Amino acid sequence: MSGNAALYFVDRHLRDGNGDRPAFREAAGQKRTMTYGELADASDRVSGALAHAEIPRESRAAMLVLDQLEFPQIFWGCLKAGVVPVPLNTLLATPVYETILNDSRASCLFVSEELWPVVQPAAEASPHLHRIVVIGTAPEGAQSFADFMEGAEPSPAVEASEDDVAFWLYSSGSTGQPKGVRHVHASLKATADTYGAQVLQIEPGDVIFSAAKLFFAYGLGNAMTFPMSVGAETVLFNGRPTPDGVIDIIATERPTIFCGVPTLYAAMVAQLESQGVPDVKLRRCISAGEALPEEIGRSWQRLWGVDILDGVGSTEMLHIFLSNAPGDVAYGTSGRPVPGYEVRLVDENGADVGVGGLGELLVRGASAADGYWNKRDKSRATFEGEWTRTGDKYELTEDGRYVYCGRTDDMFKVSGIWVSPFEVEQALVAHPAVLEAAVVAARDRDGLEKPKAYIVLKQVETDGLADELRDFVKEKVGKWKYPRWIDFVEDLPKTATGKIQRFKLREDS
Ligand code: 3SK
């Protein structure tokens, strides 16, 4: 039996007579729907069209695609063709897309028409791209998705080993240099069998809505592989998940499972406390991306009568490996290892750390990535045999739960997505008014981390400069990375060798 994951997640539903079951529905735009049978057919045709376009097996197909029906069609179509889809964060800036297109040497790009302007300069400069397929109206030099699919001969899934690389996801590194994380076919089923089946306990009758997008490993499991592992239905939303918009979608689409991140939960709680909760029965809510503040979990429970299961995962492990579980929730902790995963805490010398001590979290499980693309040193430093280093510091409590205590480096997450202080600093110093910049994580009113910048100017501060710098960072490195607070200072604290002492700024912030 072939190990191609598309056979299990897509075609199995046809064999089981479930082709008519609803698989995806869109909550916005054209509000289209798609059954499992329609997805099987569309992904066969994507596979055939890739072959017709002579996109070779194992080459990369970059996907800058919103949460819309074409996302699963393209993703599974690539797997069927043996082409490696690389879903990309839709919030990045042009220079980062340029880096990724060069690093991955993607031969093909699928892009939603709304996102074409931001990737266009990078796509046009890429020496590797042979084909650009735009979902919507195609500009010159590109092909529309409708044309790409027109008359494509369906092509069934190629034979693949479970250990063949199936897809990549890009994760940002501590220097802001994105790393291509290579995942094999077997990892998808491994996360569905562990977290999906045993913590989320997803069932065929569930309707799932994930505010975290499909390009993110967390969203890919929540909104695609977990529901597809049992024949459940997903609500897709192609817009920005604002608290208002998400509450509205829950009220109208009536999901049974909701997946969010702490920043969004905090904003939704504030809103729901004044406007009241829609009359919808959510049976499961989950959170990941960064540690959920205790008070947000408790308030959500009071409002909806359902706990938020807070967990921690990583792009390298594909999904959540440490989590609170139904009936076993301790707010303020990341819970216990998900069945199927083992974790360890180690000190700087690699010695195991016991209850009450602080150590780096290492994890072992079947969904670990095969390594980073073209980054041998980083792969060796992260994937130590069967154990994967997370870079997170944790403490183990007497009752076997893990409590998050920060990063081993300066990285932090905003709305569940990594931010490298170094990368934001580089963006700031590229502005003509900035002499030096240092960025640290500071906590907002909900206790969630956001970038704060300390800036030494070349000139005196002018009106509107802080806002101009925020826009500049958004443009250069990504929309979520801009500093929420900016302090203009005379100088920055430095070591004798000139390194910025971020810890001093952190004490201050
Ligand atoms: O950040 C997380 O906690 C996470 C969870 C699931 C999948 C991927 C990630 C990064």
Coordinates of C-alpha atoms and ligand atoms in Angstrom, one line a residue, residues 169 171 195 216-222 226 261 287-291 310-322 392 394 413 416-418, ligand 1:
L169 CA 6.6 24.8 6.0
S171 CA 9.7 28.7 10.2
Y195 CA -3.5 15.2 19.1
F216 CA 0.5 27.7 9.8
A217 CA 1.2 24.2 11.1
Y218 CA -1.4 24.7 13.8
G219 CA -4.0 25.7 11.3
L220 CA -3.1 23.0 8.8
G221 CA -3.9 20.3 11.4
N222 CA -6.9 22.1 12.9
F226 CA -7.8 16.6 11.7
V261 CA -4.5 31.9 19.7
S287 CA -5.2 27.4 21.9
A288 CA -1.6 27.3 20.9
G289 CA 1.1 29.6 19.5
E290 CA 2.1 31.2 22.9
A291 CA 1.1 30.5 26.5
D310 CA -4.0 25.3 25.9
G311 CA -1.1 23.4 24.3
V312 CA 2.3 23.8 22.8
G313 CA 3.5 22.6 19.4
S314 CA 6.0 23.6 16.8
T315 CA 6.4 23.7 13.1
E316 CA 9.2 21.1 13.5
M317 CA 6.9 18.7 15.3
L318 CA 4.0 19.7 13.0
H319 CA 1.4 20.1 15.7
I320 CA 0.8 20.1 19.5
F321 CA 2.7 17.6 21.6
L322 CA 2.1 19.0 25.1
D392 CA 11.5 26.6 25.1
Y394 CA 9.9 24.8 31.0
K413 CA 5.7 35.0 19.5
G416 CA 1.3 32.7 17.7
I417 CA 3.9 33.6 15.0
W418 CA 7.6 33.9 15.7
Ligands
3SK1 O1 3.2 27.4 18.4 C1 2.6 26.4 18.6 O2 2.2 26.1 19.7 C2 2.2 25.4 17.4 C3 1.2 24.5 17.6 C4 0.9 23.7 16.6 C5 1.5 23.7 15.5 C6 2.5 24.6 15.2 C7 2.9 25.4 16.2 C8 4.1 26.4 15.9

